[in-house]
CSV table of C-alpha atoms in Angstrom, one decimal:
chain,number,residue,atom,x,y,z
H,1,UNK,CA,-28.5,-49.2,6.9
H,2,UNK,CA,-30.5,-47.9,3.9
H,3,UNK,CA,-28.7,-50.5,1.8
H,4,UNK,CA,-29.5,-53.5,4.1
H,5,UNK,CA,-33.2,-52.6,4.0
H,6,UNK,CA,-33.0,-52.3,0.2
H,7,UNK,CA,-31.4,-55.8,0.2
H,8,UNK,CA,-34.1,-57.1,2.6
H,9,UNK,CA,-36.6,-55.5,0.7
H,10,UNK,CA,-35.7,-57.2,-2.7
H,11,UNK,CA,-34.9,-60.5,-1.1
H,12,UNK,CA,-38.4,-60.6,-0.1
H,13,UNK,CA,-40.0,-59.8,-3.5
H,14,UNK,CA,-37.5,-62.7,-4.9
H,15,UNK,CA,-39.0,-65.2,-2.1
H,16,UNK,CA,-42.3,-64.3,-3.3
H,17,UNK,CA,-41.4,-64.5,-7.0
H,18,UNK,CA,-40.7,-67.8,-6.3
H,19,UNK,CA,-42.6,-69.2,-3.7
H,20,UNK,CA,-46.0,-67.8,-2.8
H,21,UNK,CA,-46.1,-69.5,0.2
H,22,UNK,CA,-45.0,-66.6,2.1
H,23,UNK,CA,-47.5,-63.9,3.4
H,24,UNK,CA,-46.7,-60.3,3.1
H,25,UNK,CA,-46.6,-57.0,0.8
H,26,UNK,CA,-44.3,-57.2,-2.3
H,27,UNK,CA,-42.5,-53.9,-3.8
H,28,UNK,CA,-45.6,-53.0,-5.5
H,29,UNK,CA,-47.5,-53.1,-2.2
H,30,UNK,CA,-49.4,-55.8,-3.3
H,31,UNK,CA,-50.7,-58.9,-1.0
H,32,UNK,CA,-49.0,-62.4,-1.5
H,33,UNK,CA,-51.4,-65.1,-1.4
H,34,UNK,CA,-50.6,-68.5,0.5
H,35,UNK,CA,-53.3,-70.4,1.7
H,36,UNK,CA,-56.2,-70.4,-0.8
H,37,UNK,CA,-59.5,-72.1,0.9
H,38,UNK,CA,-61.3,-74.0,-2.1
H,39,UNK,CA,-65.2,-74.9,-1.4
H,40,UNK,CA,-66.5,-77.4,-4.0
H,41,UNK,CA,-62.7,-78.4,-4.6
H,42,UNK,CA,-63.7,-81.7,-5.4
H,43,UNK,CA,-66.0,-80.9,-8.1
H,44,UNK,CA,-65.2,-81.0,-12.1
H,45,UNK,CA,-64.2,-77.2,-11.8
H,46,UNK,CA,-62.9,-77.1,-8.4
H,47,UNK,CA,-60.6,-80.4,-8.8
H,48,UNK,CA,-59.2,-78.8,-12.2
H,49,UNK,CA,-58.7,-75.8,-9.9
H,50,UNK,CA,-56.9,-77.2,-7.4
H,51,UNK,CA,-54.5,-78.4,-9.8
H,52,UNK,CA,-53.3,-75.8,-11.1
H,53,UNK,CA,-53.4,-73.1,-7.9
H,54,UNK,CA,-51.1,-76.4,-6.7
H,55,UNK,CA,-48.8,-76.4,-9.4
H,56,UNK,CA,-48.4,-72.8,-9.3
H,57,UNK,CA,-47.2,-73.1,-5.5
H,58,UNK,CA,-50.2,-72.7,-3.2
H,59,UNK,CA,-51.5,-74.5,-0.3
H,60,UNK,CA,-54.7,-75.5,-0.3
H,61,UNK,CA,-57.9,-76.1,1.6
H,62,UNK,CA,-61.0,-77.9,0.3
H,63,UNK,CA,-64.3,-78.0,1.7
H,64,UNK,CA,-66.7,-80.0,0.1
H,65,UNK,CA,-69.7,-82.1,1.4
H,66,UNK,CA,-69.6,-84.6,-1.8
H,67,UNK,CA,-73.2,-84.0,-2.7
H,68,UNK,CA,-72.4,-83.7,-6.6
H,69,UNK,CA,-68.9,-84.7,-6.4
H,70,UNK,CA,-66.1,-88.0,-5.1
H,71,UNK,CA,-63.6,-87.9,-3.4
H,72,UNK,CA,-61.6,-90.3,-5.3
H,73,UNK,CA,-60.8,-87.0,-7.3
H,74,UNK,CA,-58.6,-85.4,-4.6
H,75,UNK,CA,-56.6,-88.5,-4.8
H,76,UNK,CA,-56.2,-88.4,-7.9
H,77,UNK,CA,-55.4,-84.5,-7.9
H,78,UNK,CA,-52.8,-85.4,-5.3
H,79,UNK,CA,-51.7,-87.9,-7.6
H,80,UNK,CA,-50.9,-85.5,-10.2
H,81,UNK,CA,-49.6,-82.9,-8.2
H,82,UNK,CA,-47.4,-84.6,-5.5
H,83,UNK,CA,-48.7,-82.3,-3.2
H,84,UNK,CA,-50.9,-82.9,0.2
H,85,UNK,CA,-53.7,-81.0,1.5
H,86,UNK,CA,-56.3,-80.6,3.9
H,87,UNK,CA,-60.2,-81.8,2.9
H,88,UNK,CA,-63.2,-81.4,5.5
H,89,UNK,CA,-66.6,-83.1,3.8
H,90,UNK,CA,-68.8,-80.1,5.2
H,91,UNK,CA,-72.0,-78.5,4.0
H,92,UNK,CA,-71.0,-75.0,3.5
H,93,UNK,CA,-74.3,-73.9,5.3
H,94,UNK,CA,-73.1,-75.9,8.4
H,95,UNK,CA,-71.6,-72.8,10.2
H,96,UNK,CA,-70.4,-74.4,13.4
H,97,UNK,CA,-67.9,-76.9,11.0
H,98,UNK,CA,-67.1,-73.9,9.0
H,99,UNK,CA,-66.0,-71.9,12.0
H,100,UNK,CA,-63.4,-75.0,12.3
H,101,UNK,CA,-61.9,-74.6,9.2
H,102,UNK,CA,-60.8,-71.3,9.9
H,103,UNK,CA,-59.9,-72.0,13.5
H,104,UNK,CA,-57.6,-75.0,12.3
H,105,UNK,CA,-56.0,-72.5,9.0
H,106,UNK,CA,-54.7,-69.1,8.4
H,107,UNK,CA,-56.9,-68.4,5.2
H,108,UNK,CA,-55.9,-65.9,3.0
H,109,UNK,CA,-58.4,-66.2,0.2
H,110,UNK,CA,-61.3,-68.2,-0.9
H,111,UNK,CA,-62.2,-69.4,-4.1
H,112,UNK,CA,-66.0,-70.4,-3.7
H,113,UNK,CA,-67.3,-73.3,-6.2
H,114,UNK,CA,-69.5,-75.0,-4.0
H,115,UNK,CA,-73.0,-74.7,-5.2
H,116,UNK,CA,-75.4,-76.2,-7.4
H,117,UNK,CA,-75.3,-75.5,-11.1
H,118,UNK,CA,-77.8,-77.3,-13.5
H,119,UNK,CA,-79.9,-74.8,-15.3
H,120,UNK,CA,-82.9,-77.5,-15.9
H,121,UNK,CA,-82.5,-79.0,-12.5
H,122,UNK,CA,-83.2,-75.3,-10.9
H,123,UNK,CA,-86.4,-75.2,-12.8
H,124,UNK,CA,-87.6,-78.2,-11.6
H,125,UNK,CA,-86.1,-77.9,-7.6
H,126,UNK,CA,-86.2,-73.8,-7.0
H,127,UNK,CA,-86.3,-73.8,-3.3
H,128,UNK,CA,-83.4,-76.4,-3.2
H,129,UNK,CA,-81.3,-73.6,-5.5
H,130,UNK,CA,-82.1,-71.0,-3.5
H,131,UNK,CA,-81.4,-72.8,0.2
H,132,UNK,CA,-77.7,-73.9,-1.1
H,133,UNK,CA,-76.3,-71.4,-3.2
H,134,UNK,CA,-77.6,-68.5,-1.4
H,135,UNK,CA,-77.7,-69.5,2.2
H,136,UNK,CA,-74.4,-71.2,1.8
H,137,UNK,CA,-72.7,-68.3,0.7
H,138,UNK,CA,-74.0,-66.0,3.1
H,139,UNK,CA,-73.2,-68.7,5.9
H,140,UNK,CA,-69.2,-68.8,3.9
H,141,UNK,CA,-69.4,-64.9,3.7
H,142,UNK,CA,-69.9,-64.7,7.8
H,143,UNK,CA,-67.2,-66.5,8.8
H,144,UNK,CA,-64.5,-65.7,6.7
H,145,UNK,CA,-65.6,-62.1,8.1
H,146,UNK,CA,-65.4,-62.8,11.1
H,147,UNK,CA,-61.9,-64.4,10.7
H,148,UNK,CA,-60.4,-61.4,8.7
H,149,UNK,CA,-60.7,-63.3,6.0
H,150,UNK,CA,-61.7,-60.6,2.9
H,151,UNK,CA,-60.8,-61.8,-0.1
H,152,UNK,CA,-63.0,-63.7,-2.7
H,153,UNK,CA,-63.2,-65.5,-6.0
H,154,UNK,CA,-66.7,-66.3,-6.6
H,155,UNK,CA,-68.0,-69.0,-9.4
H,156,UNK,CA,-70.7,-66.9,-11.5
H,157,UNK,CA,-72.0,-67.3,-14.6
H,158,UNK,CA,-72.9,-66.2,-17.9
H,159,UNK,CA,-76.7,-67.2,-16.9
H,160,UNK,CA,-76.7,-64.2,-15.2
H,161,UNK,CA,-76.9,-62.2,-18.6
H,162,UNK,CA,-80.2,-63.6,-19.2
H,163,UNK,CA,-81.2,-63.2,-22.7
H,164,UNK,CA,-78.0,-60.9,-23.2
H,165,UNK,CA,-79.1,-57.9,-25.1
H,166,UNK,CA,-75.7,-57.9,-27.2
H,167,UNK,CA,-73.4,-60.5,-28.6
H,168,UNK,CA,-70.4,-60.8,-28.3
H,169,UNK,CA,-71.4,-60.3,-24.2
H,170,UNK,CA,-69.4,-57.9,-22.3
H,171,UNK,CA,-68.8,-57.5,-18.6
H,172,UNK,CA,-71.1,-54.1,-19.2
H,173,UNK,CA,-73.8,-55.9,-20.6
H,174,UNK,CA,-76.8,-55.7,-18.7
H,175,UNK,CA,-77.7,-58.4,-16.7
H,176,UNK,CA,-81.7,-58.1,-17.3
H,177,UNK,CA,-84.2,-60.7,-16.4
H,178,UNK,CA,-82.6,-64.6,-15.8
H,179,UNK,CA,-84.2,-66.9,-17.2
H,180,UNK,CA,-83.8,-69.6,-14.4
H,181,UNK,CA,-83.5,-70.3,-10.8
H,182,UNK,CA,-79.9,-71.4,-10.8
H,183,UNK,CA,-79.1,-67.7,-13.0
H,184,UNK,CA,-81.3,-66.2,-10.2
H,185,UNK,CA,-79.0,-67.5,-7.2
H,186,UNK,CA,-75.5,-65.9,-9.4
H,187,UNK,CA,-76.7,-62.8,-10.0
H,188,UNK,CA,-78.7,-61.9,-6.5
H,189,UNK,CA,-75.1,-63.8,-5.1
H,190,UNK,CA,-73.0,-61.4,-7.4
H,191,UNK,CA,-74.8,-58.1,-5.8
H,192,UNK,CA,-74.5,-59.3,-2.1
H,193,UNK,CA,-71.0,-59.4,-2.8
H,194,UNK,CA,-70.8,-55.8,-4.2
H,195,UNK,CA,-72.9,-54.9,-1.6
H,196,UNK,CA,-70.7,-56.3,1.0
H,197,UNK,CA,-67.4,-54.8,-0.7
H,198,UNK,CA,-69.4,-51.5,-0.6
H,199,UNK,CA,-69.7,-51.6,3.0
H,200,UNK,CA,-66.3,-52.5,3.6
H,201,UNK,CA,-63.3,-51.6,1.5
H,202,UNK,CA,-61.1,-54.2,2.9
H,203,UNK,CA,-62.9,-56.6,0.8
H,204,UNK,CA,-61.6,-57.7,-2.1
H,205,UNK,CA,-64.2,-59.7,-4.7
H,206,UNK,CA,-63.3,-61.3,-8.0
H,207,UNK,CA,-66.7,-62.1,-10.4
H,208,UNK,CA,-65.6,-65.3,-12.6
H,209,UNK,CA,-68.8,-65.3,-15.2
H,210,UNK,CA,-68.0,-68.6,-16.6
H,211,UNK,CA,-69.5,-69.8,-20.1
H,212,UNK,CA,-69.8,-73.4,-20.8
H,213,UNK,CA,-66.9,-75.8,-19.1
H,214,UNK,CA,-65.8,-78.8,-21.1
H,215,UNK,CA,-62.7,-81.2,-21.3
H,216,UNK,CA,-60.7,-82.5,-19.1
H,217,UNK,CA,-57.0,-83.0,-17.2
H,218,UNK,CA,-55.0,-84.3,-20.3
H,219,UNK,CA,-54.0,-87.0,-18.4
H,220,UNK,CA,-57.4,-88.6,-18.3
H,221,UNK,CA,-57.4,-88.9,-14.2
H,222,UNK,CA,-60.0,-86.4,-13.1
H,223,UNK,CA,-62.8,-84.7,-15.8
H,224,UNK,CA,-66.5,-84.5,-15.3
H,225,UNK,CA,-68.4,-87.4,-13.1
H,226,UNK,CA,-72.2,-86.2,-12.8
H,227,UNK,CA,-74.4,-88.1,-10.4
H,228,UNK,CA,-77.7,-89.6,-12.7
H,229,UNK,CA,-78.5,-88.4,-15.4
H,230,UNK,CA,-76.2,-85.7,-17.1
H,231,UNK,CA,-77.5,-82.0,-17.1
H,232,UNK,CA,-74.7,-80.5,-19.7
H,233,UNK,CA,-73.7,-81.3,-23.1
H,234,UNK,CA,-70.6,-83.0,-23.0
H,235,UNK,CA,-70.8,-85.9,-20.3
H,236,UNK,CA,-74.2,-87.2,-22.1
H,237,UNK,CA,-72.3,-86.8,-25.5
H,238,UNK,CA,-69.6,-88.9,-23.8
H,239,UNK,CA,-71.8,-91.3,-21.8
H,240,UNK,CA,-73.8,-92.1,-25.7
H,241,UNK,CA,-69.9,-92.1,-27.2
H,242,UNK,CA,-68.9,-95.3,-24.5
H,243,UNK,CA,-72.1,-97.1,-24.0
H,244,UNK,CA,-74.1,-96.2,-21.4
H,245,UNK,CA,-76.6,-93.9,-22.7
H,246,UNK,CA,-78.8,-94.8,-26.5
H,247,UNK,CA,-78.6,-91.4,-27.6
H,248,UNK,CA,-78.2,-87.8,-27.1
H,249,UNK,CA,-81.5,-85.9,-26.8
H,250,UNK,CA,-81.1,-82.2,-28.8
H,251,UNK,CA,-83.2,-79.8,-27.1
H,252,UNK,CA,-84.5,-78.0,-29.5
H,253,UNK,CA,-83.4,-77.4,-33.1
H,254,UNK,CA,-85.7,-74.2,-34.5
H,255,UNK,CA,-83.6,-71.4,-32.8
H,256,UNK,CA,-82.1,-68.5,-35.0
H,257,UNK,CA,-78.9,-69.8,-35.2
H,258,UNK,CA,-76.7,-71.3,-38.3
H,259,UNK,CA,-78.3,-74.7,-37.6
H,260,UNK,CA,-81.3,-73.9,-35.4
H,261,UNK,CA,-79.7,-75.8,-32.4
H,262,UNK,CA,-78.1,-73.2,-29.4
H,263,UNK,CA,-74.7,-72.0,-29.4
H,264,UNK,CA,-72.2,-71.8,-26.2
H,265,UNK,CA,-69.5,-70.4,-25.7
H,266,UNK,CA,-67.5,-73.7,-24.4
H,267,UNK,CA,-64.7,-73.3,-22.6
H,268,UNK,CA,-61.5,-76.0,-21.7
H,269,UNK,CA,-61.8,-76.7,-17.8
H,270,UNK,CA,-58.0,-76.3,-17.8
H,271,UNK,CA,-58.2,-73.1,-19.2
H,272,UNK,CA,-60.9,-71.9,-16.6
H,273,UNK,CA,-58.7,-73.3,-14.2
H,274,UNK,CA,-55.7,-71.0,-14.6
H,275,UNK,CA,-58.6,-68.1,-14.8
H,276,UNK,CA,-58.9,-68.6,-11.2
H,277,UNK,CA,-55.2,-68.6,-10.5
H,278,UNK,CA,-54.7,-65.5,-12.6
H,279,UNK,CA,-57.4,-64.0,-10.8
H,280,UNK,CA,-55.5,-64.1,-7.7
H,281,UNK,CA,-53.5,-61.7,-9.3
H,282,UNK,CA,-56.5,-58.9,-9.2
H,283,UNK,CA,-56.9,-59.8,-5.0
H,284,UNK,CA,-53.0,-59.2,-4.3
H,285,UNK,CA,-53.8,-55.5,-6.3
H,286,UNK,CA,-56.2,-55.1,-4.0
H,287,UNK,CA,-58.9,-54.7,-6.8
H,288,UNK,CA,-62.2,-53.8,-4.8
H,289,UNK,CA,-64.9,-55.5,-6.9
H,290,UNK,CA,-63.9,-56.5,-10.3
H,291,UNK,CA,-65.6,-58.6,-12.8
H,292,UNK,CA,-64.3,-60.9,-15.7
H,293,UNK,CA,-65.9,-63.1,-18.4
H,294,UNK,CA,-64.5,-66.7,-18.6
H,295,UNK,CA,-64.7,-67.5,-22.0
H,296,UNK,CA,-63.5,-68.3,-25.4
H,297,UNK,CA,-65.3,-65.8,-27.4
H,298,UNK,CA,-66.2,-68.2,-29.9
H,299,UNK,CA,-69.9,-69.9,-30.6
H,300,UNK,CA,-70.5,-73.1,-31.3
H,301,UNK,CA,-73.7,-75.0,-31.6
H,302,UNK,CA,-74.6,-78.2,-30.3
H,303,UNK,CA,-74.6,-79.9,-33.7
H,304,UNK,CA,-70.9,-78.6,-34.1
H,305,UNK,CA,-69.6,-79.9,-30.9
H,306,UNK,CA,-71.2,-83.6,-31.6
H,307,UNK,CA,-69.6,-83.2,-35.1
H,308,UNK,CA,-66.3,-82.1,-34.1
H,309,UNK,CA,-66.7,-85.0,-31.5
H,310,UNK,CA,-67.2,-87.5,-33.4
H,311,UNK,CA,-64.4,-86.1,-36.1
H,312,UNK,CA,-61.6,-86.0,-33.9
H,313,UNK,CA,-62.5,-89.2,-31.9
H,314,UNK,CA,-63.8,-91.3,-34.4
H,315,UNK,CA,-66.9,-92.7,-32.2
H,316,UNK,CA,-70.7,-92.4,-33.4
H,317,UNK,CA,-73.0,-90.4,-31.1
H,318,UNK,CA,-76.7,-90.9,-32.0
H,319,UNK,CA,-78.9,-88.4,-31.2
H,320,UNK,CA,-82.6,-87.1,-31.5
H,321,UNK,CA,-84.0,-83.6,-31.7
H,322,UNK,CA,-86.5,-83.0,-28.4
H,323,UNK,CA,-88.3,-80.1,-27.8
H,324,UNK,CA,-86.4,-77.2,-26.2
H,325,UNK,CA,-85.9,-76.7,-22.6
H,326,UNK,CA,-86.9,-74.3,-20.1
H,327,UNK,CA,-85.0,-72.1,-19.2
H,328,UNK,CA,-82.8,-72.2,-22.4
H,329,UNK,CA,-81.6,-69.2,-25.2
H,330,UNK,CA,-80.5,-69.6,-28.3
H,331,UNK,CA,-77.1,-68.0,-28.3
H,332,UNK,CA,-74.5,-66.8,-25.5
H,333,UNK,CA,-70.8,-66.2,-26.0
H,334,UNK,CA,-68.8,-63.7,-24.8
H,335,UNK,CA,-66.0,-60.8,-25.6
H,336,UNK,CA,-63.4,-62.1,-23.2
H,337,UNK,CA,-60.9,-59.0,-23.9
H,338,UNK,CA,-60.8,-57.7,-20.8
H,339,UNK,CA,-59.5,-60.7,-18.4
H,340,UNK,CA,-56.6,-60.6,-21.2
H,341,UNK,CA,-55.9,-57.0,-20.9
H,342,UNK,CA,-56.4,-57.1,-16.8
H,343,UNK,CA,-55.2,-60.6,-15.9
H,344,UNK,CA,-53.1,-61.5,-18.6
H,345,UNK,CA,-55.1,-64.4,-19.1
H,346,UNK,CA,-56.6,-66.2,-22.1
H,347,UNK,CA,-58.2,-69.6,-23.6
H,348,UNK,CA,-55.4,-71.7,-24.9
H,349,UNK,CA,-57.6,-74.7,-25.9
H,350,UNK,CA,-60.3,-74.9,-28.9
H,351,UNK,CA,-62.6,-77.3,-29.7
H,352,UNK,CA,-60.5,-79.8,-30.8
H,353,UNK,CA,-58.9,-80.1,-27.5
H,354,UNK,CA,-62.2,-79.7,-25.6
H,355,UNK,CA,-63.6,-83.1,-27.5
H,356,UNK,CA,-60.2,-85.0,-27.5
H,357,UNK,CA,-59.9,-84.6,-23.5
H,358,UNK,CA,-63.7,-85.6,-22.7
H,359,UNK,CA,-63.2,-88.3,-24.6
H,360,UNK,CA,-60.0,-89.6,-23.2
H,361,UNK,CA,-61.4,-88.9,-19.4
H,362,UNK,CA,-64.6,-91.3,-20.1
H,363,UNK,CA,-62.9,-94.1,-22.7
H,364,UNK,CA,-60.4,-94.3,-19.4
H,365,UNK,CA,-62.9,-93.7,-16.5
H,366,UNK,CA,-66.1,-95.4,-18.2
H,367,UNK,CA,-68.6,-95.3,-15.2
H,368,UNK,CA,-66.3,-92.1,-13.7
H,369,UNK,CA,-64.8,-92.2,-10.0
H,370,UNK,CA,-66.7,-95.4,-9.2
């Protein structure tokens, strides 16, 4: 009898090994992940995300209500994968439709996206931040609660640091003062969820500070498509590169850095990607609260990623020097040591890779999902 359980027992671990699909404790005690509940999954993160947790064998859900986002990217994601899923186009703040989704799915974990995200934007629309990111959470907090759903991976970010008070930034860093609405609605977001994992162990919460996200699926089928106007670096530098803006406006060139413009740490979307699917691994240890930059380590300026652009792609991108932005710092990059250490995870991609994949997702998709 002792054998046969042994046998069992293994078996089990091997099914898990190679299928995630199925739901119980490994050897190691650990929980085994199947159905993985995406909001924002068809944003420029969250479609990059869903990817990968499908290529590494889980199902998925995806909530998204499209504000920021198309849905021509789950096709597409589809496409690449070969693999089906459920969608719902819900407002994560809608709490009845949300209720649904966890009526209609066993949900193991979430991995939350869905929110807002430009820095200048927040200035400009505060009480717009504060309504979606934070209600909406709270709202997706409540019900998977009351669904004995306790397990989360939650989209931060390195705004939360402020004007960090060391560089390279740590996970120990203090966060300080933010120095914008959107920082504001990650970091009072960050210590609801501690608070909430205080309260009650069974809560597991993964932190994913992310630094600056660039690139795109090497295939050239899914990148970044943001409504208007661009807010980040790299779709204006791409929207100049093919046409459809004049020129790329600098914000700001008199900072105390090597060429007075700011330095991020950028980061390949693929590569923040697989941080999410590694993070998984830190939930199935049942990890309590832990908290993990997602980030390269390395500093570059603005200057240097429309040089390296235009090196490794061989386009012109004109641009002007404006004057800076609120809400800005001059430099943020990170010491991304202990996601490596803890998750086993790293950046593969540099800046070279970072350009080259923009590039090839606007030169192939020139006005984006439309």
């Amino acid at each position: 009898m002792r054998i046969i359980k042994n046998q069992l027992f293994c078996l089990k671990s091997i099914i898990y090994i190679v299928n995630p699909k199925y739901f119980f404790k490994n050897l190691k005690g650990e929980k085994c992940m199947s159905k993985i509940l995406v909001t924002g999954g068809a944003g420029f993160i969250g479609s990059h995300t869903c990817v990968e947790l499908l290529n590494a064998g889980y199902d998925i859900v995806i909530v998204d209500n499209l504000y920021n986002s198309n849905e021509k990217s789950l096709d597409r994601v589809k496409e690449l994968t070969g693999k089906d899923f459920s969608f719902y186009q819900y407002d994560i703040r809608d709490k009845e439709n949300m209720r649904k989704v966890f009526e209609n799915h066993k949900i193991d974990a979430c991995i939350h996206f869905a929110g807002l995200k430009a820095v200048g934007e927040s200035v400009e629309k505060p009480l717009e931040y504060y309504d979606n990111n934070i209600a909406g959470t709270l709202v997706l907090v409540e019900v998977m609660r009351n669904h004995g759903c306790k397990n989360i991976i939650f989209s931060s970010s390195a705004t939360v640091y402020g004007d960090p008070v060391e560089i390279p930034i740590t996970e120990n860093c203090p966060k300080g003062g933010c120095t914008n609405p959107y920082g504001w609605t990650k970091s009072m977001l960050e210590q609801v969820l501690m608070d909430v994992q205080k309260s009650d162990n069974e809560w597991n919460v993964v932190i994913l500070r992310y630094f600056n996200p660039v690139g795109a699926h090497a295939s050239g089928r899914i990148g970044e498509n943001p409504n208007g106007i661009p807010n980040n670096l790299m779709p204006y530098i791409t929207q100049v590169a093919v046409g459809k803006r004049a020129e790329l406006g600098v914000f700001g060139n008199d900072y105390p850095t090597h060429d007075g413009t700011g330095v991020r740490d950028y980061i390949h979307v693929v590569d923040l990607a697989n941080g999410h699917v590694a993070a998984l691994k830190a939930i199935q240890s049942n990890c309590g609260t832990s908290i993990y930059n997602m980030g390269t380590g390395n500093g570059y300026s603005v200057l240097d990623m429309v040089n390296a652009f235009v090196k490794v792609n061989g386009v012109e991108v004109p641009y002007s020097i404006k004057p800076r932005r609120a809400g800005d710092i001059a430099t943020c990059y990170c010491n991304p040591a202990k996601a490596k250490a803890e998750l086993g995870w790293e950046a593969k991609f540099g800046i070279e890779e970072m350009v080259r994949d923009s590039w090839n997702w606007q030169r192939e998709n020139p006005e984006g999902y439309r």
